[in-house]
Short mmCIF file of C-alpha atoms in Angstrom, two decimals:
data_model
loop_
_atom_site.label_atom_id
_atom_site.label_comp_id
_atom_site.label_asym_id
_atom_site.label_seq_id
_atom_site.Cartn_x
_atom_site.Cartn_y
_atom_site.Cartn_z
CA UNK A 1 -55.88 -65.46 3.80
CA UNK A 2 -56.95 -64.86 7.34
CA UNK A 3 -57.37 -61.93 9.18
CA UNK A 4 -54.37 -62.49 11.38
CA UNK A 5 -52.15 -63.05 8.56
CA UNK A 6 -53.40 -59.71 7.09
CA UNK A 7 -52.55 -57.97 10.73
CA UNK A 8 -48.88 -59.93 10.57
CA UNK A 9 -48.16 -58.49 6.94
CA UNK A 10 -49.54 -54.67 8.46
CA UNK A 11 -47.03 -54.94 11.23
CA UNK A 12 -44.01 -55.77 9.72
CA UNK A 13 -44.62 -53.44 7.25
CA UNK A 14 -44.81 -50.44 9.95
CA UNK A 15 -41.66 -52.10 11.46
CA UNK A 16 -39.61 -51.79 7.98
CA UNK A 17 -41.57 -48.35 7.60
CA UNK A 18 -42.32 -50.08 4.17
CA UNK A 19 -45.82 -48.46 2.25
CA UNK A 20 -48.34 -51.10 1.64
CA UNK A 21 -50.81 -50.73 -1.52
CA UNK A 22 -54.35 -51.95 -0.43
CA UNK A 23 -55.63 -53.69 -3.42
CA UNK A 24 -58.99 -56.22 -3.86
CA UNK A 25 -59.16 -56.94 -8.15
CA UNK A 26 -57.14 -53.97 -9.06
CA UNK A 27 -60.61 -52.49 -10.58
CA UNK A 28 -59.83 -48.97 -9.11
CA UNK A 29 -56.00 -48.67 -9.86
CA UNK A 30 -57.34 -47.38 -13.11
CA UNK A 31 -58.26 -44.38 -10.76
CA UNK A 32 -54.88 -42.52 -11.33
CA UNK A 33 -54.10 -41.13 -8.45
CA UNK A 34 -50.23 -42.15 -7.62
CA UNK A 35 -49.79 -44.45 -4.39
CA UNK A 36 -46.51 -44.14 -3.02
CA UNK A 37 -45.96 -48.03 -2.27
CA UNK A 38 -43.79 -50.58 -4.15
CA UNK A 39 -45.44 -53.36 -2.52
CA UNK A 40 -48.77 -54.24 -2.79
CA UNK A 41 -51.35 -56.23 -0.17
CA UNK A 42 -53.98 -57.99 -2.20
CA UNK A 43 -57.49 -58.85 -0.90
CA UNK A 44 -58.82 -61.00 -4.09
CA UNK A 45 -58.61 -64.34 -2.41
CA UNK A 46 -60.43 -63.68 0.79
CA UNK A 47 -63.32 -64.57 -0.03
CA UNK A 48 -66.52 -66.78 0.94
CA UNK A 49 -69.50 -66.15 3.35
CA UNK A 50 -69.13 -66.28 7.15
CA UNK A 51 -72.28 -65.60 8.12
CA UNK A 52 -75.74 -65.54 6.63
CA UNK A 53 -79.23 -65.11 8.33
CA UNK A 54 -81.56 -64.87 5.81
CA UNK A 55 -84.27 -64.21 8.29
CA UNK A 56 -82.82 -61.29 9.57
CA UNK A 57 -81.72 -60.01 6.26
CA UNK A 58 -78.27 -59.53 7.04
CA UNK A 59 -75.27 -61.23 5.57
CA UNK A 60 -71.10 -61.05 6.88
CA UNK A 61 -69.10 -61.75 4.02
CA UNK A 62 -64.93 -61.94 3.42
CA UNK A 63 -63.74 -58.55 1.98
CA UNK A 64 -62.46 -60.05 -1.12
CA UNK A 65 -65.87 -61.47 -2.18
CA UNK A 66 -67.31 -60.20 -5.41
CA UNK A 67 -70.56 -58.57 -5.51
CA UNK A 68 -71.56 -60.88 -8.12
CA UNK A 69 -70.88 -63.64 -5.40
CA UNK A 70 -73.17 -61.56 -3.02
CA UNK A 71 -75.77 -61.39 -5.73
CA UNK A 72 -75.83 -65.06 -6.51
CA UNK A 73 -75.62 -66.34 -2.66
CA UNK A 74 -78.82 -63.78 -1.84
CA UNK A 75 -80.94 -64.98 -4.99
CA UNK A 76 -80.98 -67.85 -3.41
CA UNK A 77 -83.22 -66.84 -0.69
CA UNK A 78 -84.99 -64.12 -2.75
CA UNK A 79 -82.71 -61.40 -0.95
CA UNK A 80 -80.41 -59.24 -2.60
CA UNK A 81 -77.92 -55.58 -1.54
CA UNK A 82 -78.58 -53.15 -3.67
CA UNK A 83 -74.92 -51.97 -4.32
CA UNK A 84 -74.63 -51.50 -7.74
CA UNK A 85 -71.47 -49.07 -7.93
CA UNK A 86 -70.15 -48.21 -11.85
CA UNK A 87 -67.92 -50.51 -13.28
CA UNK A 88 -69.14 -54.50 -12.79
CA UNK A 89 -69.58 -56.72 -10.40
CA UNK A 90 -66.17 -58.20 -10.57
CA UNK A 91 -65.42 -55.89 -8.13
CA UNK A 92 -65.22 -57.18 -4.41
CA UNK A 93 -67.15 -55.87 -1.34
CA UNK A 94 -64.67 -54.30 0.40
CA UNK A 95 -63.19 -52.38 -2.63
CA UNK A 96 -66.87 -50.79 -3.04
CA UNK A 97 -66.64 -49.70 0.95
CA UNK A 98 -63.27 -48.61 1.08
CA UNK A 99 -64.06 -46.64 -1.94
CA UNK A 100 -67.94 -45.61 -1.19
CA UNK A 101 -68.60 -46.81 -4.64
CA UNK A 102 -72.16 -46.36 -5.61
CA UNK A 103 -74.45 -46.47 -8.55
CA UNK A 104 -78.31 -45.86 -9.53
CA UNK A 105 -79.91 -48.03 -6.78
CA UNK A 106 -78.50 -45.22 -4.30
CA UNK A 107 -81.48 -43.07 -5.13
CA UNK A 108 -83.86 -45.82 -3.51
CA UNK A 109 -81.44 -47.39 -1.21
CA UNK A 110 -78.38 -45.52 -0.34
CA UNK A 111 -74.66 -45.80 -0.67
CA UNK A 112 -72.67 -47.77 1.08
CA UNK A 113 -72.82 -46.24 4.24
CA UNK A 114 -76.23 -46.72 4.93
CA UNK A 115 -76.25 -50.50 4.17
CA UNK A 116 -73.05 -51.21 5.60
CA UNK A 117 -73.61 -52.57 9.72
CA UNK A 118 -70.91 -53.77 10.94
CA UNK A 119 -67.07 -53.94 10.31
CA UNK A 120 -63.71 -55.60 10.79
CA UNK A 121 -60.60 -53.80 9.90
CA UNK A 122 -56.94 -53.87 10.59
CA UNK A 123 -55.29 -50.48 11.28
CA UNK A 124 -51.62 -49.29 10.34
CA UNK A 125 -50.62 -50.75 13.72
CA UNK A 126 -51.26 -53.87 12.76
CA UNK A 127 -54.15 -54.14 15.64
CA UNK A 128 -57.76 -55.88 14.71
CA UNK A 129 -60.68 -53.80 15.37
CA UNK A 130 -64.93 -54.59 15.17
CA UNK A 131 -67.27 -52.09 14.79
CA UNK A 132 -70.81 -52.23 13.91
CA UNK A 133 -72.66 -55.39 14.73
CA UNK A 134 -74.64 -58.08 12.84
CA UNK A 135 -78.07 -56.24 13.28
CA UNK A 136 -80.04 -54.24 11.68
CA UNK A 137 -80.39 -52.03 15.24
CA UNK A 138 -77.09 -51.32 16.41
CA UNK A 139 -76.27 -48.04 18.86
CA UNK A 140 -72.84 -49.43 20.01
CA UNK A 141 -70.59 -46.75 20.16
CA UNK A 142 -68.18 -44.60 17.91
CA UNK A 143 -69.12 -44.98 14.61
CA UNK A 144 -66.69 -47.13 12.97
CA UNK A 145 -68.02 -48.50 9.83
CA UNK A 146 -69.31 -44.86 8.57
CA UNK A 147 -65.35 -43.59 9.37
CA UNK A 148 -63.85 -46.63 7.22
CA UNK A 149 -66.10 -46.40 4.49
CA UNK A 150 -64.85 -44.07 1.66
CA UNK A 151 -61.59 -43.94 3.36
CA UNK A 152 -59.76 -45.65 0.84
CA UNK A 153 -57.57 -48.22 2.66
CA UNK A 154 -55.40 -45.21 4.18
CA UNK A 155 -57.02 -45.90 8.10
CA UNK A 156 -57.23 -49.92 8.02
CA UNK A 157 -57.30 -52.90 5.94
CA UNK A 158 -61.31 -54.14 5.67
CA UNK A 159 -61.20 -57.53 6.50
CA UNK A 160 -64.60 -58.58 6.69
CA UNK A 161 -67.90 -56.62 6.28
CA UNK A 162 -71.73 -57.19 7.18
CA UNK A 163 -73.96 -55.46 4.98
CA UNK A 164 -78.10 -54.78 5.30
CA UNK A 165 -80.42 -56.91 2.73
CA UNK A 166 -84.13 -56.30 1.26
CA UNK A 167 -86.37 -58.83 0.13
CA UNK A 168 -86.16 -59.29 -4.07
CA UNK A 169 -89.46 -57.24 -5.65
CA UNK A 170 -92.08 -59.01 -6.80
CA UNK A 171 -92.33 -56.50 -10.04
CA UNK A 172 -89.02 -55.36 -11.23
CA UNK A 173 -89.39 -52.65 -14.84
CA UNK A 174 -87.48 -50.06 -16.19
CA UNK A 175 -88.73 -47.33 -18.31
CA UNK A 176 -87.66 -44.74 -21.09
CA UNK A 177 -89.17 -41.65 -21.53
CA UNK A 178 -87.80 -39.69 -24.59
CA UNK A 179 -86.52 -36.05 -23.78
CA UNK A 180 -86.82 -34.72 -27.30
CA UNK A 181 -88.42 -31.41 -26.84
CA UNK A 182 -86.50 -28.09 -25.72
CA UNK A 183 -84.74 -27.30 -22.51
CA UNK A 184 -87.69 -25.81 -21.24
CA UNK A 185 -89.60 -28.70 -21.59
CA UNK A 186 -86.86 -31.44 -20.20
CA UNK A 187 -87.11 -28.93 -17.27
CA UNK A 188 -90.61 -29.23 -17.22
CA UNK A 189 -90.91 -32.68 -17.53
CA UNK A 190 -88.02 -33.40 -14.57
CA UNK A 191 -90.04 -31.13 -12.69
CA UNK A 192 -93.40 -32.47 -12.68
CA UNK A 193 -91.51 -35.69 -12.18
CA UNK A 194 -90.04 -34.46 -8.83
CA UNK A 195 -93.50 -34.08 -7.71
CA UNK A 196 -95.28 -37.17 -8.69
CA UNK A 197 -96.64 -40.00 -6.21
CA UNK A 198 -93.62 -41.62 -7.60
CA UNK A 199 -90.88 -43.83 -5.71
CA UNK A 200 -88.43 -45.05 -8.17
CA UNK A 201 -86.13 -47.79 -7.05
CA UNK A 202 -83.32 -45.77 -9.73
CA UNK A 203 -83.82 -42.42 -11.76
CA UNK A 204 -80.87 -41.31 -14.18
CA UNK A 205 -81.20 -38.56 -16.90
CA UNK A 206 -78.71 -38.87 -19.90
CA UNK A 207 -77.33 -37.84 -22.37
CA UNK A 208 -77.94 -38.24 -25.89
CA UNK A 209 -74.15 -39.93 -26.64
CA UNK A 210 -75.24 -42.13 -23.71
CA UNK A 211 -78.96 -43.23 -25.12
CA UNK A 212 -77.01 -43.82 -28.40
CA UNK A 213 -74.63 -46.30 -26.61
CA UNK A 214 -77.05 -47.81 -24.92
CA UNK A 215 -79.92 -48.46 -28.00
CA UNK A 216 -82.07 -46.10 -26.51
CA UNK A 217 -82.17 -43.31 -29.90
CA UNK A 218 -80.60 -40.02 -30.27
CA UNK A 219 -81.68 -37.96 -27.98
CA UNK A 220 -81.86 -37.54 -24.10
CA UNK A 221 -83.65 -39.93 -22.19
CA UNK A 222 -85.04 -40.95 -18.60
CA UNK A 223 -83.94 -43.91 -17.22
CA UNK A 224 -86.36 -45.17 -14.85
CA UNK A 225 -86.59 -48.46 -12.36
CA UNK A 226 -89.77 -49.46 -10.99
CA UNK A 227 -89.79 -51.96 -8.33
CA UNK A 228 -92.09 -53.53 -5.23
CA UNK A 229 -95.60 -55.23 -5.32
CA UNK A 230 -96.94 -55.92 -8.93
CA UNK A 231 -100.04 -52.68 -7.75
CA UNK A 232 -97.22 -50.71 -6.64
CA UNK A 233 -95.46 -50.96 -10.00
CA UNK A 234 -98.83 -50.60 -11.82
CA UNK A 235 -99.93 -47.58 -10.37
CA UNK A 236 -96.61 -45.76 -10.68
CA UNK A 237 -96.00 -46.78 -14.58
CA UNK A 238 -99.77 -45.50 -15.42
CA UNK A 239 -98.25 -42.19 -13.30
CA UNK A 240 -95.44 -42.50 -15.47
CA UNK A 241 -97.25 -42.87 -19.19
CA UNK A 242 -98.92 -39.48 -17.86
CA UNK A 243 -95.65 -37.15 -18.08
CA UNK A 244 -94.54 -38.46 -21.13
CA UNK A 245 -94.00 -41.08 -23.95
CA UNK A 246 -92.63 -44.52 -22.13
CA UNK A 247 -91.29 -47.39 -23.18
CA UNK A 248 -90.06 -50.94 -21.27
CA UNK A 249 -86.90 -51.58 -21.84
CA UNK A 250 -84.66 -54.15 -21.03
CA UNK A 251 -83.17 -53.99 -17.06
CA UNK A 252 -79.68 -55.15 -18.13
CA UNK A 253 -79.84 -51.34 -19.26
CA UNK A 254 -78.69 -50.29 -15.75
CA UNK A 255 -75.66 -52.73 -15.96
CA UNK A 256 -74.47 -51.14 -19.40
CA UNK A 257 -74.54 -48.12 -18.40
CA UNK A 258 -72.56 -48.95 -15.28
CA UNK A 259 -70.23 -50.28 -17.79
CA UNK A 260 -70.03 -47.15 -20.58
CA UNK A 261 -67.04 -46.03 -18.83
CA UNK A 262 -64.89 -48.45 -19.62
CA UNK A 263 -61.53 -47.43 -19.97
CA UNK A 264 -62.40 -43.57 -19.65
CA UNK A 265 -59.93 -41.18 -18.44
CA UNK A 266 -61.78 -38.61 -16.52
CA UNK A 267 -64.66 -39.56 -14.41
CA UNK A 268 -65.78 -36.70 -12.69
CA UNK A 269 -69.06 -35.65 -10.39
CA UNK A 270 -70.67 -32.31 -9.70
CA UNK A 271 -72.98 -32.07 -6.93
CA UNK A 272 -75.48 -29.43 -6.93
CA UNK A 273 -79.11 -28.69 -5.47
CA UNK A 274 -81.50 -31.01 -7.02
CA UNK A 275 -83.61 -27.85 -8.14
CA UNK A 276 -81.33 -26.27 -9.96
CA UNK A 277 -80.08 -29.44 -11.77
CA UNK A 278 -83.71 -30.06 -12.84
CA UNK A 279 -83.88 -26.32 -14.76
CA UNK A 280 -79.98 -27.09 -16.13
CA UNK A 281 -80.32 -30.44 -17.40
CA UNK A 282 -81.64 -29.47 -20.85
CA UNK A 283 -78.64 -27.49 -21.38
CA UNK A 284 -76.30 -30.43 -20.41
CA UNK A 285 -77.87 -33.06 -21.98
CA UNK A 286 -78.52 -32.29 -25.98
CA UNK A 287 -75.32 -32.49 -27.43
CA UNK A 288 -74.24 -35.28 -28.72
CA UNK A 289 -70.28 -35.19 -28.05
CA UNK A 290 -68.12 -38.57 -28.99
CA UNK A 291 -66.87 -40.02 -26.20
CA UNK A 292 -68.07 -37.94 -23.50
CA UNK A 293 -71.17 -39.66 -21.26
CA UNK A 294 -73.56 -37.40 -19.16
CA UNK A 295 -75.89 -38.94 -16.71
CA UNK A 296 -77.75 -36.98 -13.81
CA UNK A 297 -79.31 -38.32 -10.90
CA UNK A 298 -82.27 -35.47 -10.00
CA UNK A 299 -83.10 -36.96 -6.74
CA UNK A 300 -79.25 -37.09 -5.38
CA UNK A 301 -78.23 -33.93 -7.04
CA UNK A 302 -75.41 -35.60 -8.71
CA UNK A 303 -73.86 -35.11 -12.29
CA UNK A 304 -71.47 -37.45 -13.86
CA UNK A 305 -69.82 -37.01 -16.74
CA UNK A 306 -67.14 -39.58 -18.33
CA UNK A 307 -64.60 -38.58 -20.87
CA UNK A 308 -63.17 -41.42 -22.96
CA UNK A 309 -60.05 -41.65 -24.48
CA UNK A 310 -61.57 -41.12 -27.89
CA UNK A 311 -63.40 -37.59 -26.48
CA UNK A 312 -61.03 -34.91 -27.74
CA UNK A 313 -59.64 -32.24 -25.46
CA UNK A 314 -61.12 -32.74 -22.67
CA UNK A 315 -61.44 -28.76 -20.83
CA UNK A 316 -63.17 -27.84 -24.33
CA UNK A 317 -65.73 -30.96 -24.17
CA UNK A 318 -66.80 -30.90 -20.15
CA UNK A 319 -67.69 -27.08 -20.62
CA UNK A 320 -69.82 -27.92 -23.44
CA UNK A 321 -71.27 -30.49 -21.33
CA UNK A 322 -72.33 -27.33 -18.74
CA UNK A 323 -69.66 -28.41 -16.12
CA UNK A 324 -66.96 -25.75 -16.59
CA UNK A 325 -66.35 -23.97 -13.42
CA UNK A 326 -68.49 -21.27 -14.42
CA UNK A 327 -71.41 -23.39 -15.66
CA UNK A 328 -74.78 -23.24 -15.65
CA UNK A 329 -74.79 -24.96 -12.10
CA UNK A 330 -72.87 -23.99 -8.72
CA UNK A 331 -71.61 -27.36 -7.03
CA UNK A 332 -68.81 -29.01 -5.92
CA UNK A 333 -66.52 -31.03 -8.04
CA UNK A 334 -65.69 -34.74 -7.28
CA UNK A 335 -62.92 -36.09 -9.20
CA UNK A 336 -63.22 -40.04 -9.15
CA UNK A 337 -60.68 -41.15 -12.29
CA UNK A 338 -57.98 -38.75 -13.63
CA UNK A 339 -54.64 -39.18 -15.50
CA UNK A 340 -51.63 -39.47 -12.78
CA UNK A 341 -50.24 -36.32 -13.61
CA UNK A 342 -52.85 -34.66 -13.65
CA UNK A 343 -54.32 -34.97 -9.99
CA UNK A 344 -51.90 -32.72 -8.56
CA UNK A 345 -52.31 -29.59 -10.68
CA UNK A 346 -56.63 -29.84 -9.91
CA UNK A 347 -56.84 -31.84 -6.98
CA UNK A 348 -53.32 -32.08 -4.35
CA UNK A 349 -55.36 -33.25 -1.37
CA UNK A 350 -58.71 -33.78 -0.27
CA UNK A 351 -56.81 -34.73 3.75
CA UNK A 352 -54.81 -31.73 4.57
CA UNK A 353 -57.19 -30.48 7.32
CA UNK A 354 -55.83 -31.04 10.59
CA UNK A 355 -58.88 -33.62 11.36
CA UNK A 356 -58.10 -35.80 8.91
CA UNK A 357 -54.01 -35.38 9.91
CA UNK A 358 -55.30 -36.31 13.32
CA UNK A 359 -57.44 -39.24 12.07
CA UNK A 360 -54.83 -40.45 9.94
CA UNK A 361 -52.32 -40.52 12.75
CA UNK A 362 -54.57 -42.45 15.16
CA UNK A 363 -54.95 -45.30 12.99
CA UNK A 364 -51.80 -45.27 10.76
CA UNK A 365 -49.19 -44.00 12.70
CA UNK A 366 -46.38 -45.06 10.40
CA UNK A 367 -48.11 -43.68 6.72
CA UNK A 368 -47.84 -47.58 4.95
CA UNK A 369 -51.44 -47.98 3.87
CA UNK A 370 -52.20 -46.43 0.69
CA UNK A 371 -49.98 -43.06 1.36
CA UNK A 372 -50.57 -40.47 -1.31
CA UNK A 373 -54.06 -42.15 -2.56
CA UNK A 374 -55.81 -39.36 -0.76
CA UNK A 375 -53.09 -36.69 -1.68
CA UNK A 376 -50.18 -35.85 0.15
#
């Protein structure tokens, strides 16, 4: 599929004022939110590199290339993008931009739109547009690839995308540290943590139904990643042994617990200031409820909590897990998977300002990509 073919599909769709769904595996359809389109664009089969400079650490790759394609084209030169949204890397590029997917490397690296740099898109009028570049320094004009990304598919098909590499570490270890004691002292712990000649590639706080599915014991743990120069690594693990009781795990820990949520049916984030996360986590963290997954990133000031379809009712079991609206932390709520019929009564729109109208308008005039994914 080429990008002129995706333009010609775009076009006569705003002719026949027929809704398009924007779709690259189908990972995210799971999301729930209802799409008002009966036919669907799909993205899976444009795929393959078109450009790669290794020596500028910057790749531009097909938007329907999977990031485990990314991953295994980069080890080759000892490169890789640290994108690791939740979910696996099935998932194609341009689903994790369109989406601003991201996982535990975003506490070292960013999300998406920091190692996104350039950008090619079709809008609803079925017009091509670049923008970005294919270097690392890049001042040209309006913004485009931070507008696009997180957008959804509702201002323009992503065609092609060139994304920002690092060099593979030398030293690559993850570490527990068992959070067994009282709140007070999780607190304590998180919050000598915070100030520690520490730079931790990822940094993820969970649950004790998490450590349990992932091996880790039965009570809450801290998840940390370690990565850079093997003196680098050293120093910050001996840091590390000095805060509490650590022990090297496995890394393909990080990849199931991007996986735990499997089919879950509420996937929700609360955002909140990192201090205040750091004094609350004990209190959201030591119950062990089936089916319900807790994880919180200190350093982003981001709480995510997944609710299985074995969890029981779910209102009941995410205040017990200290996000009720009234809980122990002020934030705002971010909700990424829900059933369909359930987004309208919590979440109708997250677009009805007049910017976004305006925005919208600009670059689908005629409302066929992805209508309704964003609300009405």
């Amino acid at each position: 599929m080429s990008t002129e073919s995706i333009a010609a599909a775009v076009r006569e769709s705003g002719a026949n004022r027929t809704p398009l769904r924007i779709v690259g595996r189908s990972h995210w359809l799971a999301a729930g939110r209802p799409v008002n389109a009966r036919r669907s664009l799909a993205l899976a089969d444009d795929t393959g590199v078109v450009d790669y400079t290794p020596g500028d650490l910057t790749l531009t790759v097909r938007a329907g290339t999977s990031l485990a394609e990314v991953e295994r084209v980069t080890a080759e030169h000892g490169q890789w993008l640290p994108l690791d949204p939740y979910g696996d890397s099935d998932g194609t590029i341009g689903a994790t931009i369109a989406t601003a997917s991201a996982g535990p490397l975003a506490t070292a690296f960013g999300t998406p739109r920091d190692l996104l740099l350039g950008i090619e898109f079709v809008t609803g009028r079925g017009e091509i547009v670049r923008g970005g570049g294919k270097v690392v320094k890049n001042v040209a004009g309006f913004d485009l690839t931070r507008l696009l990304t997180g957008s959804w598919g509702t201002l323009g098909v992503i065609t092609e995308a060139t994304v920002r590499l690092y060099a593979r570490p030398k030293s690559d270890r993850t570490l527990a540290v068992r959070l067994g004691g009282t709140e007070t002292e999780t607190a304590d712990f998180l919050e000598r943590f915070s100030s520690a000649p520490m730079s931790p590639f990822a940094m993820e706080v969970v649950s004790t139904s998490v450590a349990k599915a992932l091996g880790l014991g039965e009570q809450p743990t801290c998840l940390v990643r370690l990565g850079g120069n093997s003196a680098a690594v050293d120093f910050q693990l001996i840091t590390l042994s000095r805060l509490g009781r650590t022990d090297e795990v496995e890394p393909g820990v990080w990849d199931a617990l991007r996986l735990l949520e499997g089919e879950a049916d509420f996937v929700i984030r609360l955002s909140g200031l990192p201090a205040k996360l750091r004094a609350a986590a004990g209190a959201m963290l030591g119950d062990s409820i089936p089916g319900v997954y807790t994880s919180i990133n200190i350093a982003r000031g981001i709480v995510r909590i997944v609710v299985t379809r074995s969890a029981p009712a779910a209102g009941a079991e995410l205040e017990a897990a200290g996000l009720s609206l009234d809980g122990p932390v002020e934030g705002s709520f971010v909700f990424e998977r829900l059933p369909a019929d359930t987004w309208k009564a919590v979440s109708p729109s997250v677009v009805s300002d007049p910017l976004s109208q305006g925005i919208k308008r600009a670059y689908d005039p005629f409302n066929v990509l992805n209508p309704g994914i964003l609300g009405d």
